[in-house]
Amino acid sequence: MSHKSVNNSFNLFRGPGVTLLILSWIITLYTLWQMVEMHEIVPGKRLDRYHELGQHAFGKKLGLYIVVPQQIIVMVGGNIVYMVTGGQSLKKFHDIVCPSCKKIRLTFFIMIFASAQFVLSHLPNFNSISAVSFVAAVMSCGYSAIAWTASAHKGVQENVQYSNTATTTANLVFNFFNALGSVAFAYAGHSVVLEIQATIPSTPEKPSKVPMWRGVVFAYIIVALCYWPVAIIGYWVFGNEVKDNILISLEKPSWLIATANIFVVLHVIGSYQVFAMPMFDMLESVLVKKLKFKPSTILRFIVRNVYVALTMFVAITFPFFGGLLGFFGGFAVTPTTYFLPCIIWLKIYKLKISSLSWWTNWICIVLGLCIIVLAPIGALRSIILEAKTYKFYT
């Protein structure tokens, strides 16, 4: 989850923003529980990929058509957003540490961030990036703590305003739509949760869902403790002037804010790999099994480098953080996170109509459909408005 997506929504809504954060937290925790439970729903078999779960529910072909395109958009979109985030944080670090230095374009900072991904992308599998993922998680807590404590220390700004910045009703509505997608993007882990659970040993006596669920609950508690204070305190201090990335709103103490931005960089380095690894596996499998390429080190080297290069190119071309976050959150993350697990659950378990579980799943489905329709509209408008004044590759 990103503290930036939290701020992007909260600075629009105040009370409704908190409600949206909590409601999204509850819904996505529920759908994540469903996926963990369904991992070993077939006796003697583990559904280690999201598309395998989809195939079990809808059939081999239809399951692939329903799940894989959405999953690809989530992972590719997430990697593009992480490229932009890493580049922006590196630039902020540079500008704080050396304010008198010549300004360097964001393009080059995104390329610097990508250089780390060109190296890490050649690690073999999820187990090999466990240390990277652990560092990313620790860094996430670190920069979040710095963000809200530094904001609290700064205190409420003079002439702070808490009214909506939108000058018209139309602007307010479209901003609201975009923020829906930003919140949705914050809970994008469903796309890779089964791959992570697949790394946990499982026996009939000790199924993997037990330790996996404990890990999920712990992670969600940490999410709430780390990111909710960022949204609430950040808005309290800066009001409607708070940036999508609250660390950009903060300037002093400079050494602490610089440290926080490096923490962000380390966090998204690991987050990029969590989303990229399933993509590498998918691309290499298609090339070998479908297109009959010979598996080799050279093929692996080319595929992974080309993928990183493409996500870097798109990030350099469209570094519109808020718009990208809302678009990918609404269009791609929402289906895989908010309602697809519920649809699969209904399909597999054949719930009694009007039962509590039936109603719960349908409420999640309806809310998810609202987000997938509305969020991309607001996000695309945001991207178009930013593109009007943006000079590409500068």
CSV table of N, CA, C and O in Angstrom, one decimal, residues 253-372:
chain,number,residue,atom,x,y,z
A,253,PRO,N,12.9,18.7,9.1
A,253,PRO,CA,14.4,18.8,9.0
A,253,PRO,C,14.8,18.1,7.7
A,253,PRO,O,14.4,17.0,7.4
A,254,SER,N,15.7,18.8,7.0
A,254,SER,CA,16.0,18.3,5.7
A,254,SER,C,16.7,16.9,5.7
A,254,SER,O,16.4,16.1,4.8
A,255,TRP,N,17.5,16.6,6.7
A,255,TRP,CA,18.1,15.3,6.7
A,255,TRP,C,17.1,14.2,6.9
A,255,TRP,O,17.2,13.1,6.4
A,256,LEU,N,16.1,14.5,7.7
A,256,LEU,CA,15.1,13.5,8.0
A,256,LEU,C,14.2,13.2,6.8
A,256,LEU,O,13.9,12.1,6.4
A,257,ILE,N,13.8,14.3,6.1
A,257,ILE,CA,13.0,14.1,4.9
A,257,ILE,C,13.8,13.5,3.8
A,257,ILE,O,13.2,12.6,3.0
A,258,ALA,N,15.1,13.8,3.7
A,258,ALA,CA,15.9,13.1,2.7
A,258,ALA,C,16.0,11.6,3.0
A,258,ALA,O,15.9,10.7,2.1
A,259,THR,N,16.1,11.2,4.3
A,259,THR,CA,16.1,9.8,4.7
A,259,THR,C,14.8,9.1,4.3
A,259,THR,O,14.8,8.0,3.8
A,260,ALA,N,13.7,9.8,4.6
A,260,ALA,CA,12.4,9.2,4.3
A,260,ALA,C,12.3,8.9,2.8
A,260,ALA,O,11.7,7.9,2.4
A,261,ASN,N,12.8,9.8,1.9
A,261,ASN,CA,12.7,9.6,0.5
A,261,ASN,C,13.6,8.4,0.1
A,261,ASN,O,13.2,7.7,-0.9
A,262,ILE,N,14.7,8.2,0.7
A,262,ILE,CA,15.5,7.1,0.4
A,262,ILE,C,14.8,5.8,0.8
A,262,ILE,O,14.8,4.8,0.2
A,263,PHE,N,14.1,5.9,2.0
A,263,PHE,CA,13.3,4.7,2.4
A,263,PHE,C,12.2,4.4,1.4
A,263,PHE,O,11.9,3.2,1.1
A,264,VAL,N,11.6,5.4,0.8
A,264,VAL,CA,10.6,5.2,-0.3
A,264,VAL,C,11.2,4.5,-1.4
A,264,VAL,O,10.6,3.5,-2.0
A,265,VAL,N,12.4,4.9,-1.8
A,265,VAL,CA,13.1,4.3,-3.0
A,265,VAL,C,13.3,2.8,-2.7
A,265,VAL,O,13.0,1.9,-3.5
A,266,LEU,N,13.8,2.5,-1.5
A,266,LEU,CA,14.1,1.1,-1.1
A,266,LEU,C,12.8,0.3,-1.1
A,266,LEU,O,12.8,-0.9,-1.5
A,267,HIS,N,11.7,0.9,-0.6
A,267,HIS,CA,10.4,0.3,-0.5
A,267,HIS,C,9.9,-0.1,-1.9
A,267,HIS,O,9.5,-1.3,-2.2
A,268,VAL,N,10.0,0.8,-2.9
A,268,VAL,CA,9.4,0.5,-4.2
A,268,VAL,C,10.3,-0.3,-5.0
A,268,VAL,O,9.9,-1.0,-6.0
A,269,ILE,N,11.6,-0.4,-4.7
A,269,ILE,CA,12.5,-1.3,-5.4
A,269,ILE,C,12.0,-2.7,-5.1
A,269,ILE,O,11.9,-3.6,-6.0
A,270,GLY,N,11.7,-3.0,-3.8
A,270,GLY,CA,11.2,-4.4,-3.5
A,270,GLY,C,9.8,-4.6,-4.0
A,270,GLY,O,9.5,-5.7,-4.5
A,271,SER,N,8.9,-3.6,-4.0
A,271,SER,CA,7.6,-3.7,-4.4
A,271,SER,C,7.5,-4.0,-5.9
A,271,SER,O,6.7,-4.8,-6.4
A,272,TYR,N,8.4,-3.4,-6.7
A,272,TYR,CA,8.5,-3.6,-8.1
A,272,TYR,C,8.8,-5.1,-8.4
A,272,TYR,O,8.1,-5.7,-9.3
A,273,GLN,N,9.7,-5.6,-7.7
A,273,GLN,CA,10.0,-7.1,-7.9
A,273,GLN,C,8.9,-8.0,-7.5
A,273,GLN,O,8.7,-9.0,-8.2
A,274,VAL,N,8.1,-7.7,-6.5
A,274,VAL,CA,7.0,-8.5,-6.1
A,274,VAL,C,6.0,-8.6,-7.3
A,274,VAL,O,5.4,-9.7,-7.5
A,275,PHE,N,5.8,-7.5,-8.0
A,275,PHE,CA,4.8,-7.5,-9.1
A,275,PHE,C,5.5,-8.0,-10.4
A,275,PHE,O,4.8,-8.6,-11.3
A,276,ALA,N,6.8,-7.8,-10.5
A,276,ALA,CA,7.5,-8.2,-11.8
A,276,ALA,C,7.7,-9.7,-11.8
A,276,ALA,O,7.6,-10.3,-12.9
A,277,MET,N,8.0,-10.4,-10.7
A,277,MET,CA,8.3,-11.8,-10.8
A,277,MET,C,7.2,-12.6,-11.4
A,277,MET,O,7.5,-13.5,-12.3
A,278,PRO,N,5.9,-12.5,-11.0
A,278,PRO,CA,4.9,-13.2,-11.7
A,278,PRO,C,4.8,-12.9,-13.2
A,278,PRO,O,4.5,-13.8,-14.1
A,279,MET,N,5.1,-11.7,-13.6
A,279,MET,CA,5.1,-11.3,-15.0
A,279,MET,C,6.2,-12.0,-15.8
A,279,MET,O,6.1,-12.5,-16.9
A,280,PHE,N,7.4,-12.1,-15.2
A,280,PHE,CA,8.5,-12.8,-15.8
A,280,PHE,C,8.2,-14.3,-16.0
A,280,PHE,O,8.4,-14.8,-17.1
A,281,ASP,N,7.6,-14.9,-15.0
A,281,ASP,CA,7.2,-16.3,-15.1
A,281,ASP,C,6.2,-16.5,-16.2
A,281,ASP,O,6.2,-17.4,-17.0
A,282,MET,N,5.2,-15.6,-16.3
A,282,MET,CA,4.1,-15.7,-17.3
A,282,MET,C,4.7,-15.5,-18.7
A,282,MET,O,4.4,-16.3,-19.6
A,283,LEU,N,5.5,-14.5,-18.9
A,283,LEU,CA,6.1,-14.2,-20.2
A,283,LEU,C,7.0,-15.4,-20.7
A,283,LEU,O,6.9,-15.8,-21.8
A,284,GLU,N,7.8,-15.9,-19.8
A,284,GLU,CA,8.7,-17.0,-20.1
A,284,GLU,C,8.0,-18.2,-20.4
A,284,GLU,O,8.4,-19.0,-21.3
A,285,SER,N,6.9,-18.5,-19.7
A,285,SER,CA,6.1,-19.7,-19.9
A,285,SER,C,5.4,-19.6,-21.3
A,285,SER,O,5.4,-20.6,-22.0
A,286,VAL,N,4.9,-18.5,-21.6
A,286,VAL,CA,4.2,-18.3,-23.0
A,286,VAL,C,5.2,-18.5,-24.1
A,286,VAL,O,5.0,-19.2,-25.1
A,287,LEU,N,6.4,-17.9,-24.0
A,287,LEU,CA,7.4,-18.1,-25.0
A,287,LEU,C,7.9,-19.5,-25.2
A,287,LEU,O,8.1,-20.0,-26.3
A,288,VAL,N,8.0,-20.2,-24.1
A,288,VAL,CA,8.6,-21.6,-24.1
A,288,VAL,C,7.4,-22.6,-24.5
A,288,VAL,O,7.6,-23.4,-25.4
A,289,LYS,N,6.3,-22.5,-23.8
A,289,LYS,CA,5.2,-23.5,-24.1
A,289,LYS,C,4.4,-23.2,-25.3
A,289,LYS,O,4.0,-24.1,-26.0
A,290,LYS,N,4.1,-22.0,-25.6
A,290,LYS,CA,3.2,-21.6,-26.7
A,290,LYS,C,4.0,-21.4,-28.0
A,290,LYS,O,3.6,-21.8,-29.0
A,291,LEU,N,5.0,-20.6,-27.9
A,291,LEU,CA,5.8,-20.2,-29.0
A,291,LEU,C,7.0,-21.0,-29.3
A,291,LEU,O,7.8,-20.8,-30.3
A,292,LYS,N,7.2,-22.0,-28.4
A,292,LYS,CA,8.3,-23.1,-28.6
A,292,LYS,C,9.7,-22.5,-28.7
A,292,LYS,O,10.6,-23.0,-29.3
A,293,PHE,N,9.9,-21.4,-27.9
A,293,PHE,CA,11.3,-21.0,-27.7
A,293,PHE,C,12.0,-22.0,-26.8
A,293,PHE,O,11.4,-22.6,-25.9
A,294,LYS,N,13.3,-22.1,-27.1
A,294,LYS,CA,14.1,-23.0,-26.2
A,294,LYS,C,14.5,-22.3,-24.9
A,294,LYS,O,15.0,-21.1,-24.9
A,295,PRO,N,14.1,-22.9,-23.7
A,295,PRO,CA,14.5,-22.2,-22.5
A,295,PRO,C,16.0,-22.1,-22.3
A,295,PRO,O,16.7,-23.0,-22.5
A,296,SER,N,16.4,-20.9,-22.0
A,296,SER,CA,17.9,-20.6,-21.9
A,296,SER,C,18.1,-19.4,-21.1
A,296,SER,O,17.2,-18.6,-20.9
A,297,THR,N,19.3,-19.2,-20.7
A,297,THR,CA,19.7,-18.0,-19.9
A,297,THR,C,19.6,-16.8,-20.8
A,297,THR,O,19.2,-15.7,-20.3
A,298,ILE,N,19.9,-16.9,-22.1
A,298,ILE,CA,19.8,-15.7,-23.0
A,298,ILE,C,18.3,-15.3,-23.1
A,298,ILE,O,18.0,-14.1,-23.1
A,299,LEU,N,17.4,-16.2,-23.3
A,299,LEU,CA,16.0,-15.9,-23.4
A,299,LEU,C,15.5,-15.2,-22.1
A,299,LEU,O,14.8,-14.1,-22.2
A,300,ARG,N,15.9,-15.7,-21.0
A,300,ARG,CA,15.5,-15.1,-19.7
A,300,ARG,C,16.1,-13.7,-19.6
A,300,ARG,O,15.4,-12.8,-19.1
A,301,PHE,N,17.4,-13.5,-20.0
A,301,PHE,CA,18.0,-12.2,-19.9
A,301,PHE,C,17.3,-11.2,-20.8
A,301,PHE,O,17.0,-10.1,-20.3
A,302,ILE,N,16.9,-11.6,-22.0
A,302,ILE,CA,16.3,-10.7,-22.9
A,302,ILE,C,14.9,-10.3,-22.4
A,302,ILE,O,14.5,-9.1,-22.4
A,303,VAL,N,14.1,-11.3,-22.0
A,303,VAL,CA,12.7,-11.1,-21.6
A,303,VAL,C,12.7,-10.1,-20.4
A,303,VAL,O,11.9,-9.1,-20.4
A,304,ARG,N,13.5,-10.3,-19.4
A,304,ARG,CA,13.4,-9.5,-18.2
A,304,ARG,C,13.9,-8.1,-18.5
A,304,ARG,O,13.4,-7.1,-17.9
A,305,ASN,N,15.0,-8.0,-19.2
A,305,ASN,CA,15.5,-6.6,-19.5
A,305,ASN,C,14.5,-5.8,-20.4
A,305,ASN,O,14.3,-4.6,-20.2
A,306,VAL,N,13.9,-6.5,-21.4
A,306,VAL,CA,12.9,-5.8,-22.2
A,306,VAL,C,11.7,-5.3,-21.4
A,306,VAL,O,11.2,-4.2,-21.6
A,307,TYR,N,11.3,-6.2,-20.5
A,307,TYR,CA,10.1,-5.8,-19.6
A,307,TYR,C,10.5,-4.6,-18.8
A,307,TYR,O,9.7,-3.6,-18.7
A,308,VAL,N,11.6,-4.6,-18.1
A,308,VAL,CA,12.0,-3.5,-17.3
A,308,VAL,C,12.1,-2.2,-18.1
A,308,VAL,O,11.7,-1.1,-17.7
A,309,ALA,N,12.7,-2.4,-19.3
A,309,ALA,CA,12.9,-1.2,-20.2
A,309,ALA,C,11.6,-0.6,-20.6
A,309,ALA,O,11.4,0.6,-20.7
A,310,LEU,N,10.6,-1.4,-20.9
A,310,LEU,CA,9.3,-1.0,-21.4
A,310,LEU,C,8.6,-0.2,-20.2
A,310,LEU,O,8.0,0.9,-20.5
A,311,THR,N,8.6,-0.7,-19.0
A,311,THR,CA,8.0,0.0,-17.9
A,311,THR,C,8.7,1.3,-17.6
A,311,THR,O,8.0,2.3,-17.3
A,312,MET,N,10.0,1.3,-17.8
A,312,MET,CA,10.8,2.5,-17.6
A,312,MET,C,10.4,3.6,-18.6
A,312,MET,O,10.1,4.7,-18.3
A,313,PHE,N,10.2,3.1,-19.9
A,313,PHE,CA,9.9,4.0,-21.0
A,313,PHE,C,8.5,4.7,-20.8
A,313,PHE,O,8.3,5.9,-20.9
A,314,VAL,N,7.5,3.9,-20.4
A,314,VAL,CA,6.2,4.4,-20.1
A,314,VAL,C,6.2,5.4,-18.9
A,314,VAL,O,5.6,6.4,-19.0
A,315,ALA,N,7.0,5.0,-17.9
A,315,ALA,CA,7.0,5.9,-16.7
A,315,ALA,C,7.7,7.2,-17.1
A,315,ALA,O,7.2,8.3,-16.6
A,316,ILE,N,8.7,7.2,-17.9
A,316,ILE,CA,9.4,8.4,-18.3
A,316,ILE,C,8.4,9.3,-19.2
A,316,ILE,O,8.4,10.5,-19.1
A,317,THR,N,7.6,8.6,-20.0
A,317,THR,CA,6.7,9.3,-20.9
A,317,THR,C,5.5,9.9,-20.2
A,317,THR,O,5.1,11.0,-20.5
A,318,PHE,N,5.0,9.2,-19.2
A,318,PHE,CA,3.8,9.6,-18.5
A,318,PHE,C,4.0,9.6,-17.0
A,318,PHE,O,3.4,8.8,-16.3
A,319,PRO,N,4.8,10.5,-16.5
A,319,PRO,CA,5.1,10.5,-15.0
A,319,PRO,C,4.0,11.2,-14.2
A,319,PRO,O,4.3,12.0,-13.3
A,320,PHE,N,2.7,10.9,-14.5
A,320,PHE,CA,1.6,11.6,-13.8
A,320,PHE,C,1.2,10.7,-12.7
A,320,PHE,O,0.2,9.9,-12.8
A,321,PHE,N,1.8,10.8,-11.5
A,321,PHE,CA,1.6,9.9,-10.4
A,321,PHE,C,0.1,9.8,-10.0
A,321,PHE,O,-0.5,8.7,-10.0
A,322,GLY,N,-0.6,10.9,-9.7
A,322,GLY,CA,-1.9,10.8,-9.2
A,322,GLY,C,-2.9,10.2,-10.3
A,322,GLY,O,-3.7,9.4,-9.9
A,323,GLY,N,-2.8,10.6,-11.5
A,323,GLY,CA,-3.6,10.0,-12.6
A,323,GLY,C,-3.4,8.6,-12.8
A,323,GLY,O,-4.3,7.8,-13.0
A,324,LEU,N,-2.1,8.2,-12.9
A,324,LEU,CA,-1.8,6.8,-13.1
A,324,LEU,C,-2.3,5.9,-12.0
A,324,LEU,O,-2.8,4.8,-12.2
A,325,LEU,N,-2.1,6.4,-10.8
A,325,LEU,CA,-2.6,5.7,-9.6
A,325,LEU,C,-4.1,5.4,-9.6
A,325,LEU,O,-4.6,4.3,-9.4
A,326,GLY,N,-4.9,6.5,-10.0
A,326,GLY,CA,-6.3,6.4,-10.0
A,326,GLY,C,-6.8,5.5,-11.2
A,326,GLY,O,-7.7,4.7,-11.0
A,327,PHE,N,-6.1,5.6,-12.3
A,327,PHE,CA,-6.5,4.8,-13.5
A,327,PHE,C,-6.3,3.3,-13.3
A,327,PHE,O,-7.2,2.5,-13.4
A,328,PHE,N,-5.0,3.0,-12.9
A,328,PHE,CA,-4.7,1.5,-12.7
A,328,PHE,C,-5.5,1.0,-11.5
A,328,PHE,O,-5.8,-0.2,-11.5
A,329,GLY,N,-5.6,1.8,-10.5
A,329,GLY,CA,-6.4,1.4,-9.3
A,329,GLY,C,-7.8,1.0,-9.6
A,329,GLY,O,-8.4,0.0,-9.2
A,330,GLY,N,-8.5,1.9,-10.4
A,330,GLY,CA,-9.9,1.7,-10.8
A,330,GLY,C,-10.1,0.6,-11.8
A,330,GLY,O,-10.9,-0.2,-11.7
A,331,PHE,N,-9.3,0.7,-12.9
A,331,PHE,CA,-9.5,-0.2,-14.0
A,331,PHE,C,-9.0,-1.6,-13.8
A,331,PHE,O,-9.6,-2.5,-14.3
A,332,ALA,N,-7.9,-1.7,-13.1
A,332,ALA,CA,-7.2,-3.0,-13.0
A,332,ALA,C,-7.2,-3.6,-11.6
A,332,ALA,O,-7.6,-4.8,-11.5
A,333,VAL,N,-6.9,-2.9,-10.6
A,333,VAL,CA,-6.8,-3.4,-9.3
A,333,VAL,C,-8.2,-3.8,-8.7
A,333,VAL,O,-8.4,-4.8,-8.1
A,334,THR,N,-9.2,-2.9,-9.0
A,334,THR,CA,-10.5,-3.2,-8.5
A,334,THR,C,-11.1,-4.5,-8.8
A,334,THR,O,-11.6,-5.2,-7.9
A,335,PRO,N,-11.1,-5.0,-10.0
A,335,PRO,CA,-11.6,-6.3,-10.3
A,335,PRO,C,-10.9,-7.5,-9.5
A,335,PRO,O,-11.6,-8.3,-8.9
A,336,THR,N,-9.6,-7.5,-9.5
A,336,THR,CA,-8.9,-8.6,-8.9
A,336,THR,C,-8.9,-8.5,-7.4
A,336,THR,O,-8.7,-9.5,-6.7
A,337,THR,N,-9.3,-7.3,-6.8
A,337,THR,CA,-9.2,-7.1,-5.4
A,337,THR,C,-10.6,-7.0,-4.8
A,337,THR,O,-10.8,-7.6,-3.7
A,338,TYR,N,-11.5,-6.3,-5.4
A,338,TYR,CA,-12.8,-6.0,-4.7
A,338,TYR,C,-13.9,-7.1,-5.0
A,338,TYR,O,-14.7,-7.4,-4.2
A,339,PHE,N,-13.9,-7.5,-6.3
A,339,PHE,CA,-15.1,-8.3,-6.6
A,339,PHE,C,-14.8,-9.7,-7.3
A,339,PHE,O,-15.7,-10.6,-7.2
A,340,LEU,N,-13.7,-9.9,-7.9
A,340,LEU,CA,-13.5,-11.2,-8.6
A,340,LEU,C,-13.4,-12.3,-7.5
A,340,LEU,O,-13.9,-13.4,-7.8
A,341,PRO,N,-12.7,-12.1,-6.4
A,341,PRO,CA,-12.7,-13.2,-5.4
A,341,PRO,C,-14.1,-13.5,-4.9
A,341,PRO,O,-14.4,-14.7,-4.7
A,342,CYS,N,-15.0,-12.5,-4.8
A,342,CYS,CA,-16.3,-12.7,-4.4
A,342,CYS,C,-17.1,-13.5,-5.4
A,342,CYS,O,-17.9,-14.4,-5.1
A,343,ILE,N,-16.9,-13.2,-6.7
A,343,ILE,CA,-17.6,-13.9,-7.8
A,343,ILE,C,-17.2,-15.4,-7.8
A,343,ILE,O,-18.0,-16.3,-7.9
A,344,ILE,N,-15.8,-15.6,-7.6
A,344,ILE,CA,-15.3,-17.0,-7.6
A,344,ILE,C,-15.9,-17.7,-6.4
A,344,ILE,O,-16.2,-18.9,-6.5
A,345,TRP,N,-16.0,-17.0,-5.3
A,345,TRP,CA,-16.5,-17.7,-4.0
A,345,TRP,C,-17.9,-18.1,-4.2
A,345,TRP,O,-18.3,-19.2,-3.9
A,346,LEU,N,-18.7,-17.2,-4.8
A,346,LEU,CA,-20.1,-17.5,-5.1
A,346,LEU,C,-20.3,-18.7,-6.1
A,346,LEU,O,-21.1,-19.6,-5.9
A,347,LYS,N,-19.4,-18.7,-7.1
A,347,LYS,CA,-19.4,-19.8,-8.1
A,347,LYS,C,-19.0,-21.1,-7.5
A,347,LYS,O,-19.7,-22.1,-7.8
A,348,ILE,N,-18.1,-21.2,-6.6
A,348,ILE,CA,-17.6,-22.4,-6.1
A,348,ILE,C,-18.5,-23.0,-5.0
A,348,ILE,O,-18.8,-24.1,-5.0
A,349,TYR,N,-18.9,-22.1,-4.1
A,349,TYR,CA,-19.6,-22.5,-2.9
A,349,TYR,C,-21.1,-22.6,-3.0
A,349,TYR,O,-21.8,-23.1,-2.1
A,350,LYS,N,-21.6,-22.0,-4.1
A,350,LYS,CA,-23.1,-22.1,-4.3
A,350,LYS,C,-23.9,-21.6,-3.1
A,350,LYS,O,-24.7,-22.4,-2.6
A,351,LEU,N,-23.6,-20.4,-2.6
A,351,LEU,CA,-24.3,-20.0,-1.4
A,351,LEU,C,-25.8,-19.9,-1.5
A,351,LEU,O,-26.3,-19.6,-2.6
A,352,LYS,N,-26.4,-20.0,-0.4
A,352,LYS,CA,-27.8,-19.9,-0.3
A,352,LYS,C,-28.2,-18.4,-0.5
A,352,LYS,O,-27.7,-17.5,0.1
A,353,ILE,N,-29.2,-18.2,-1.5
A,353,ILE,CA,-29.6,-16.8,-1.8
A,353,ILE,C,-30.1,-16.2,-0.5
A,353,ILE,O,-30.9,-16.8,0.2
A,354,SER,N,-29.7,-14.9,-0.4
A,354,SER,CA,-30.2,-14.1,0.8
A,354,SER,C,-29.5,-14.4,2.1
A,354,SER,O,-29.9,-13.9,3.1
A,355,SER,N,-28.6,-15.3,2.1
A,355,SER,CA,-27.8,-15.6,3.3
A,355,SER,C,-26.9,-14.4,3.6
A,355,SER,O,-26.6,-13.6,2.7
A,356,LEU,N,-26.3,-14.4,4.8
A,356,LEU,CA,-25.4,-13.3,5.1
A,356,LEU,C,-24.2,-13.2,4.2
A,356,LEU,O,-23.8,-12.2,3.7
A,357,SER,N,-23.6,-14.4,4.0
A,357,SER,CA,-22.5,-14.5,3.1
A,357,SER,C,-22.8,-14.1,1.7
A,357,SER,O,-22.0,-13.4,1.0
A,358,TRP,N,-24.0,-14.5,1.2
A,358,TRP,CA,-24.4,-14.1,-0.2
A,358,TRP,C,-24.6,-12.6,-0.3
A,358,TRP,O,-24.1,-12.0,-1.3
A,359,TRP,N,-25.2,-11.9,0.7
A,359,TRP,CA,-25.4,-10.5,0.7
A,359,TRP,C,-24.0,-9.8,0.8
A,359,TRP,O,-23.8,-8.8,0.1
A,360,THR,N,-23.1,-10.3,1.6
A,360,THR,CA,-21.8,-9.7,1.8
A,360,THR,C,-21.0,-9.7,0.5
A,360,THR,O,-20.4,-8.6,0.1
A,361,ASN,N,-21.1,-10.8,-0.2
A,361,ASN,CA,-20.3,-10.9,-1.5
A,361,ASN,C,-20.9,-10.0,-2.5
A,361,ASN,O,-20.2,-9.3,-3.3
A,362,TRP,N,-22.2,-9.9,-2.6
A,362,TRP,CA,-22.9,-9.1,-3.6
A,362,TRP,C,-22.7,-7.6,-3.3
A,362,TRP,O,-22.5,-6.8,-4.3
A,363,ILE,N,-22.6,-7.2,-2.1
A,363,ILE,CA,-22.3,-5.8,-1.7
A,363,ILE,C,-20.9,-5.4,-2.2
A,363,ILE,O,-20.7,-4.4,-2.8
A,364,CYS,N,-20.0,-6.3,-2.0
A,364,CYS,CA,-18.6,-6.1,-2.4
A,364,CYS,C,-18.5,-6.0,-4.0
A,364,CYS,O,-17.8,-5.1,-4.5
A,365,ILE,N,-19.3,-6.8,-4.6
A,365,ILE,CA,-19.3,-6.9,-6.1
A,365,ILE,C,-19.9,-5.5,-6.6
A,365,ILE,O,-19.3,-4.9,-7.5
A,366,VAL,N,-21.0,-5.1,-6.1
A,366,VAL,CA,-21.6,-3.8,-6.5
A,366,VAL,C,-20.7,-2.6,-6.3
A,366,VAL,O,-20.5,-1.8,-7.2
A,367,LEU,N,-20.1,-2.6,-5.1
A,367,LEU,CA,-19.2,-1.5,-4.8
A,367,LEU,C,-18.0,-1.5,-5.8
A,367,LEU,O,-17.5,-0.4,-6.2
A,368,GLY,N,-17.5,-2.7,-6.0
A,368,GLY,CA,-16.3,-2.8,-6.9
A,368,GLY,C,-16.7,-2.4,-8.3
A,368,GLY,O,-15.9,-1.7,-9.0
A,369,LEU,N,-17.9,-2.7,-8.8
A,369,LEU,CA,-18.3,-2.3,-10.2
A,369,LEU,C,-18.4,-0.8,-10.3
A,369,LEU,O,-18.1,-0.2,-11.3
A,370,CYS,N,-18.9,-0.2,-9.2
A,370,CYS,CA,-19.0,1.3,-9.2
A,370,CYS,C,-17.6,1.9,-9.3
A,370,CYS,O,-17.4,2.9,-10.1
A,371,ILE,N,-16.6,1.4,-8.6
A,371,ILE,CA,-15.3,1.9,-8.7
A,371,ILE,C,-14.7,1.7,-10.1
A,371,ILE,O,-14.1,2.6,-10.6
A,372,ILE,N,-14.9,0.5,-10.6
A,372,ILE,CA,-14.2,0.2,-11.9
A,372,ILE,C,-14.8,1.1,-13.1
A,372,ILE,O,-14.2,1.4,-14.1
